Amino acid sequence: MSFINDNFMLKNEPAKKLYAMVKDLPIIDYHCHLSPKQIAENYQFKNAFDLFLGGDHYKWRQIRTNGVPEEFITGGADEYEKFKMFAKTLPGLIGNPLYHWTHLELKRYFDIDEPLNEESCERIWNKVNECLAKPEYRAQELIKRSNVEIICTTDDPVDTLEYHAALKSFSTKVLPTFRPDKAVEIGKETFVPYIESTGVKSYEELVAWIKARIAYFNDYGCRLSDHALEYVPFAVGDAKAAFDKRMAGEELSKAEIDSFKTAMLKACAEEYVKYDWAMQLHIGALRNNNKKMYEKLGPDTGFDSINDLCIAEDLGAFMNYLECADCLPKTILYTLNPKDNYVLGTMLGCFQGAGVAGKIQFGSGWWFNDQRDGMEAQMQALANLGTLSAFVGMLTDSRSFVSYPRHEYFRRIMCNLIGKWVDEGEYPEDYKALEKIVTGIAYYNAKNYFKF
């Protein structure tokens, strides 16, 4: 019998009852990296490698750890041989969420119960490829099969959103998310070429352009922004002078960089409040550590890690700056370093209110924390310090069209954690109250918070 059974990850009787309440709820994937072009064109996957391993740096890292040459990961090797290297790696990933995710995906989409390993590799490759040749396994059908109600992609301000427009008749809502990092990160080498590509000539023009693009995104149903921050900036200074100096090719001090970023984030936040968007702040990634491989493969290829920063003072000052200016939007705070769980968990309570339930959210276990212990730690911190029942729940943060079982994984872990508290007598067996809590976290809180 497959270990992916009805009671997978459900270790107590209350958990089983709670999971029955959430398992069939639709999915709201409010943060992902799916390609709107592939959705709109109803992409047909070439084979199992294309579906499971194309662009998935989570898997690439582990295959490298298994001593596999790069040729069989991102290089020019035959795609079956690449898939076989993943199959060879997978059995050793005991305790790693990739093991669970992969077998959930095989079970839910292809009804494959046997573990993926060297022995089963060819059988599974052939069965998956046979399925992928059928129309019901194209991109849009995989989304429908996953019971996804809302998808929020991640989109640059310059994007035309033509593919979102083409998807207006699709049964799943595919909405853009505003990701202006390239216009904010003035200290990076990409800043000047990006600004030049927009035709913007001055700081004032940049602010006006950003605001116009936010309005454009809003017309396409956008409900969220997203900002990837290595650290939370806070400095009040002359943003215009910093912009002019950078565009002239001069280097900036950290204070100048932070004053520009603070001003740009504030300009964005003013518009987010205007349109009732939520602002996502992803904090704490240390990117592109392996410069040799970055030069060879580029970003997002498996060479990022967790940064170790002191974030509390600047985060508090930044949020207070927005609050005092009456432009603090609904905000979701994510930390990549779990040492900061309690920093975020306590910061939330300082800025709640304005008639919005859970206005400031502690985002779900993100990236390296997207595993059982990380998700439990995030929910336990939120429960200890705030209101777990107001939590907007899970997202995929994925480029994969078969990553939706991660929502099932989260729901099972969430129900098991809450069920454990019930089983141990820390909360009564009041299933009416419990149903409201677990269905809220799984679906309804996000639907109400983002006003989908």
XYZ file of C-alpha atoms in Angstrom:
452
model
C 0.000 0.000 0.000
C 1.236 3.505 -0.804
C 2.409 5.583 2.143
C 0.423 8.423 0.525
C -2.847 7.198 2.028
C -5.953 8.892 3.426
C -4.327 9.437 6.827
C -0.929 10.611 5.558
C 0.537 13.094 8.119
C -2.628 12.829 10.253
C -1.500 11.322 13.544
C -4.548 11.755 15.790
C -8.307 11.323 15.501
C -9.210 15.035 15.707
C -6.765 15.715 12.844
C -8.585 13.211 10.642
C -11.940 14.867 11.374
C -10.533 18.335 10.716
C -8.862 17.339 7.460
C -12.175 15.967 6.173
C -13.525 19.527 6.571
C -10.839 21.155 4.384
C -9.653 18.562 1.878
C -12.148 19.464 -0.856
C -12.016 23.250 -0.481
C -10.786 25.165 -3.540
C -7.231 26.480 -3.610
C -6.367 30.160 -3.568
C -2.737 30.394 -4.691
C -2.076 34.053 -3.943
C 1.674 33.891 -4.607
C 3.306 31.763 -7.293
C 5.696 31.988 -10.218
C 3.704 30.141 -12.878
C 4.100 31.509 -16.383
C 0.915 33.307 -17.516
C 2.101 32.699 -21.082
C 2.178 28.935 -20.532
C -1.279 29.050 -18.940
C -2.758 31.176 -21.728
C -1.232 28.993 -24.448
C -2.334 25.844 -22.586
C 1.199 24.503 -22.684
C 1.732 20.812 -23.369
C 4.614 19.345 -21.406
C 7.111 17.390 -23.457
C 7.912 14.729 -20.884
C 8.369 14.022 -17.173
C 11.602 16.018 -17.049
C 9.872 19.080 -18.483
C 7.064 18.778 -15.948
C 8.951 17.870 -12.771
C 12.478 19.229 -13.206
C 12.432 22.109 -15.680
C 13.343 25.233 -13.695
C 13.001 23.590 -10.270
C 16.061 24.708 -8.331
C 14.786 23.000 -5.145
C 15.421 19.658 -6.851
C 18.614 20.797 -8.585
C 20.270 21.533 -5.234
C 19.654 17.997 -3.973
C 20.782 16.326 -7.193
C 24.049 18.291 -6.956
C 24.393 17.159 -3.332
C 24.168 13.587 -4.591
C 27.344 14.159 -6.610
C 25.676 14.371 -10.013
C 27.582 16.399 -12.657
C 25.916 19.643 -13.762
C 25.537 18.242 -17.291
C 22.766 15.999 -15.881
C 21.045 18.857 -14.029
C 21.026 22.054 -16.106
C 23.355 20.929 -18.896
C 22.891 19.249 -22.249
C 22.416 15.624 -21.187
C 19.473 13.584 -22.440
C 16.308 14.481 -20.527
C 15.567 10.887 -19.533
C 19.071 10.641 -18.087
C 18.416 13.844 -16.119
C 15.152 12.433 -14.788
C 16.969 9.226 -13.895
C 19.473 11.204 -11.830
C 16.585 12.711 -9.883
C 15.116 9.214 -9.404
C 18.519 8.080 -8.134
C 18.664 11.001 -5.689
C 15.124 10.870 -4.334
C 15.316 7.747 -2.084
C 18.010 9.408 -0.002
C 15.858 12.448 0.757
C 14.292 11.029 3.905
C 12.898 13.917 5.967
C 13.045 16.318 3.006
C 9.704 17.723 1.755
C 10.771 16.976 -1.823
C 10.218 13.303 -1.095
C 6.657 13.918 0.036
C 5.876 16.526 -2.645
C 7.092 14.274 -5.450
C 5.056 11.280 -4.353
C 1.961 13.413 -3.738
C 2.331 14.718 -7.290
C 2.746 11.241 -8.750
C -0.279 9.999 -6.809
C -2.654 12.928 -7.386
C -1.968 13.523 -11.077
C -0.890 10.115 -12.394
C -2.289 7.612 -9.854
C 1.220 6.244 -9.315
C 1.665 4.611 -5.910
C 5.147 3.138 -6.115
C 8.173 5.113 -4.909
C 10.313 6.787 -7.556
C 13.804 5.292 -7.586
C 16.308 3.847 -10.081
C 14.335 0.615 -10.411
C 10.966 2.268 -11.030
C 12.325 5.198 -13.031
C 11.668 3.874 -16.535
C 8.133 2.651 -15.692
C 7.197 5.964 -14.134
C 8.832 7.931 -16.970
C 6.807 6.009 -19.534
C 3.500 6.261 -17.648
C 3.867 9.993 -17.012
C 4.851 10.636 -20.635
C 1.861 8.625 -21.869
C -0.418 10.825 -19.773
C 1.283 14.066 -20.816
C 0.551 13.301 -24.468
C -3.180 13.610 -23.717
C -5.122 16.907 -23.857
C -6.295 16.509 -20.265
C -2.709 16.949 -19.053
C -2.036 20.323 -20.629
C -1.403 23.338 -18.362
C -4.990 24.533 -17.992
C -6.317 21.044 -17.347
C -3.733 20.439 -14.628
C -4.914 23.637 -12.938
C -8.558 22.552 -13.163
C -7.670 19.089 -11.886
C -6.055 20.783 -8.878
C -9.291 22.608 -7.918
C -7.598 26.021 -8.100
C -9.933 29.002 -7.864
C -7.404 31.864 -7.949
C -3.829 32.096 -9.223
C -1.755 35.219 -8.611
C 1.323 35.231 -10.830
C 4.406 37.399 -10.231
C 4.822 40.178 -12.787
C 7.175 43.053 -13.500
C 5.697 46.566 -13.862
C 6.703 46.633 -17.538
C 4.629 43.541 -18.331
C 1.775 44.168 -20.759
C -0.435 41.557 -18.999
C -1.640 40.402 -22.412
C -1.751 36.798 -21.250
C -3.864 37.700 -18.238
C -6.252 39.438 -20.637
C -6.363 36.308 -22.783
C -7.319 34.242 -19.715
C -10.424 36.215 -18.744
C -12.684 33.379 -19.884
C -10.656 30.666 -18.115
C -12.544 29.057 -15.228
C -9.656 29.764 -12.826
C -8.989 33.455 -12.230
C -5.398 34.260 -13.210
C -4.469 37.646 -11.765
C -1.184 39.583 -11.826
C 0.928 40.518 -8.810
C 2.959 43.732 -8.913
C 6.704 43.005 -8.385
C 8.657 46.300 -8.766
C 12.015 45.119 -7.405
C 13.996 46.200 -10.468
C 12.717 49.761 -10.069
C 13.426 49.814 -6.326
C 16.808 48.077 -5.985
C 18.933 51.110 -6.887
C 22.139 49.495 -5.647
C 22.033 46.591 -8.073
C 23.701 46.476 -11.481
C 20.339 45.895 -13.153
C 18.882 49.240 -11.991
C 20.254 51.690 -14.578
C 19.536 49.489 -17.648
C 16.026 48.808 -16.326
C 15.232 52.495 -15.753
C 16.625 53.370 -19.186
C 14.388 50.712 -20.767
C 11.301 52.416 -19.323
C 12.135 55.806 -20.817
C 12.048 57.445 -17.380
C 14.425 60.432 -17.080
C 13.943 61.688 -13.524
C 12.936 60.582 -10.043
C 9.614 62.383 -10.405
C 8.951 60.570 -13.676
C 9.814 57.252 -12.026
C 7.298 57.782 -9.226
C 4.632 58.833 -11.733
C 5.415 55.797 -13.898
C 5.206 53.389 -10.939
C 1.844 54.843 -9.939
C 0.537 54.568 -13.488
C 1.638 50.935 -13.691
C -0.077 50.143 -10.372
C -3.305 51.614 -11.781
C -2.825 49.510 -14.937
C -2.340 46.334 -12.893
C -5.401 47.196 -10.821
C -7.473 47.304 -14.000
C -6.440 43.675 -14.580
C -7.675 42.563 -11.162
C -4.381 42.756 -9.259
C -4.882 42.514 -5.486
C -1.295 42.166 -4.241
C 2.203 43.484 -4.619
C 5.373 41.606 -3.745
C 8.780 42.911 -2.705
C 11.868 40.738 -2.290
C 14.041 42.418 0.340
C 17.426 41.112 1.409
C 16.895 43.420 4.382
C 14.229 45.933 5.371
C 15.424 49.412 4.409
C 14.692 52.487 6.460
C 16.255 55.890 5.955
C 14.752 59.298 5.260
C 16.840 61.301 2.824
C 17.000 62.841 -0.637
C 15.700 60.112 -2.954
C 15.905 62.404 -5.990
C 19.585 63.133 -5.375
C 20.292 59.413 -4.981
C 18.483 58.670 -8.261
C 20.373 61.377 -10.171
C 23.699 60.255 -8.774
C 23.083 56.590 -9.673
C 21.901 57.388 -13.187
C 25.079 59.414 -13.664
C 27.073 56.272 -12.988
C 28.205 57.124 -9.483
C 28.288 54.729 -6.555
C 25.896 55.258 -3.640
C 26.387 54.846 0.087
C 24.141 52.449 2.022
C 22.313 55.445 3.504
C 21.619 56.825 0.025
C 20.447 53.421 -1.214
C 18.158 52.982 1.777
C 16.700 56.483 1.509
C 15.786 55.851 -2.132
C 14.304 52.415 -1.398
C 12.319 53.755 1.556
C 10.896 56.578 -0.557
C 9.997 54.238 -3.423
C 8.320 51.718 -1.134
C 6.342 54.545 0.472
C 5.243 55.802 -2.960
C 4.070 52.288 -3.797
C 2.356 51.839 -0.419
C 0.309 54.994 -0.930
C -1.150 53.436 -4.067
C -1.673 50.041 -2.437
C -3.834 51.702 0.217
C -5.733 53.564 -2.492
C -6.620 50.326 -4.284
C -6.909 48.179 -1.122
C -4.080 45.874 -2.157
C -2.011 43.720 0.178
C 1.747 44.285 0.248
C 3.994 41.231 0.599
C 7.493 41.687 2.023
C 9.798 38.680 1.573
C 12.740 39.266 3.899
C 16.079 37.568 4.379
C 17.414 35.791 1.287
C 21.158 35.851 0.605
C 21.240 35.400 -3.136
C 23.757 34.110 -5.686
C 26.382 32.976 -3.176
C 28.249 30.887 -5.749
C 29.458 33.563 -8.160
C 31.024 31.050 -10.525
C 27.699 29.263 -10.994
C 25.778 32.571 -11.099
C 27.916 33.673 -14.038
C 27.284 30.322 -15.726
C 23.553 29.832 -15.036
C 22.144 33.137 -13.785
C 19.830 33.741 -10.799
C 17.283 31.318 -9.294
C 19.310 28.217 -10.082
C 19.884 26.888 -6.573
C 22.656 28.993 -5.076
C 20.731 31.145 -2.602
C 20.635 30.710 1.171
C 19.254 32.230 4.369
C 20.677 35.571 5.461
C 21.409 36.308 9.123
C 20.298 39.873 9.849
C 18.945 41.996 12.652
C 15.649 43.075 11.107
C 13.504 44.240 14.019
C 14.493 47.905 14.416
C 14.357 48.887 10.743
C 11.197 46.856 10.107
C 9.453 48.558 12.997
C 10.671 51.992 11.904
C 9.589 51.376 8.303
C 6.094 50.212 9.251
C 5.742 53.105 11.713
C 6.810 55.508 8.931
C 4.009 54.233 6.715
C 1.487 54.176 9.572
C 2.214 57.772 10.560
C 1.789 58.808 6.923
C -1.565 56.946 6.768
C -0.257 54.677 4.019
C 0.362 51.321 5.737
C -1.493 48.807 3.555
C -2.556 45.300 4.445
C 0.830 43.626 4.759
C 2.156 40.061 4.774
C 5.583 39.637 6.352
C 7.676 36.587 5.441
C 11.024 35.703 6.964
C 13.458 33.256 5.438
C 15.316 32.987 8.753
C 13.192 31.170 11.359
C 15.110 32.924 14.146
C 12.943 35.925 13.230
C 9.602 34.138 13.674
C 9.072 35.843 17.003
C 10.253 39.192 15.642
C 7.508 39.112 13.035
C 5.014 37.479 15.379
C 5.308 40.363 17.833
C 5.621 43.116 15.216
C 2.203 42.192 13.814
C 0.375 43.237 16.935
C 1.819 46.756 16.833
C 0.047 47.679 13.594
C -3.210 45.709 13.570
C -6.595 47.398 13.372
C -8.243 49.697 10.840
C -11.249 47.387 10.834
C -9.373 44.671 8.922
C -9.134 41.190 10.466
C -5.464 40.231 10.534
C -4.416 43.366 8.648
C -0.750 42.543 9.242
C -0.052 38.876 8.535
C 2.812 36.544 9.383
C 3.323 34.792 6.054
C 3.509 31.019 5.782
C 6.775 29.085 5.988
C 8.638 30.353 2.940
C 11.208 28.646 0.679
C 13.646 26.798 2.953
C 10.963 26.866 5.684
C 8.388 25.255 3.401
C 8.530 21.891 5.192
C 6.729 20.283 8.119
C 8.897 21.678 10.906
C 9.045 25.121 9.311
C 5.291 25.315 8.821
C 4.594 24.073 12.333
C 7.086 26.551 13.807
C 5.479 29.431 11.912
C 1.965 28.459 13.023
C 3.057 27.837 16.621
C 4.731 31.253 16.784
C 1.637 32.896 15.334
C -0.614 31.000 17.766
C 1.594 31.855 20.730
C 1.787 35.551 19.920
C -1.233 36.411 17.812
C -4.386 34.996 16.261
C -3.795 31.819 14.273
C -7.456 31.692 13.234
C -6.969 34.912 11.190
C -4.044 33.438 9.191
C -4.413 33.615 5.384
C -2.707 30.266 4.924
C -0.638 28.589 2.271
C 0.704 29.430 -1.190
C 2.884 27.496 -3.618
C 5.630 30.062 -4.425
C 6.324 27.661 -7.283
C 7.008 27.534 -11.010
C 5.547 24.036 -11.293
C 2.073 23.223 -12.590
C 1.898 20.140 -10.364
C 2.910 21.853 -7.118
C -0.668 22.180 -5.846
C -0.401 19.128 -3.574
C 1.721 21.451 -1.428
C -1.609 22.953 -0.353
C -2.778 19.462 0.592
C 0.497 18.936 2.477
C -0.016 22.194 4.366
C -3.647 21.390 5.163
C -2.689 17.990 6.541
C 0.088 19.486 8.680
C -2.155 22.322 9.891
C -4.970 19.917 10.826
C -2.534 17.582 12.534
C -1.083 20.427 14.626
C -4.478 21.754 15.694
C -5.780 18.206 16.152
C -2.842 17.481 18.465
C -3.833 20.419 20.684
C -7.397 19.065 20.804
C -6.235 15.495 21.410
C -4.044 16.647 24.298
C -6.884 18.573 25.916
C -5.592 22.071 25.176
C -8.706 23.003 23.170
C -12.195 21.503 23.514
C -13.652 19.141 20.945
C -15.908 21.928 19.714
C -15.996 20.964 16.058
C -18.211 23.876 15.104
C -15.548 26.305 16.311
C -12.740 24.136 14.949
C -14.334 23.927 11.507
C -14.438 27.711 11.309
C -10.758 27.885 12.224
C -9.416 25.253 9.818
C -11.624 26.180 6.844
C -10.698 29.820 7.407
C -6.967 29.097 7.307
C -7.342 26.737 4.343
C -9.532 28.995 2.184
C -11.949 31.612 3.540
C -9.475 33.955 5.252
C -7.547 34.501 2.028
C -10.716 34.960 0.015
C -11.945 37.639 2.411
C -8.591 39.304 3.061
C -7.752 39.833 -0.614
C -11.409 40.413 -1.564
C -11.319 37.893 -4.388
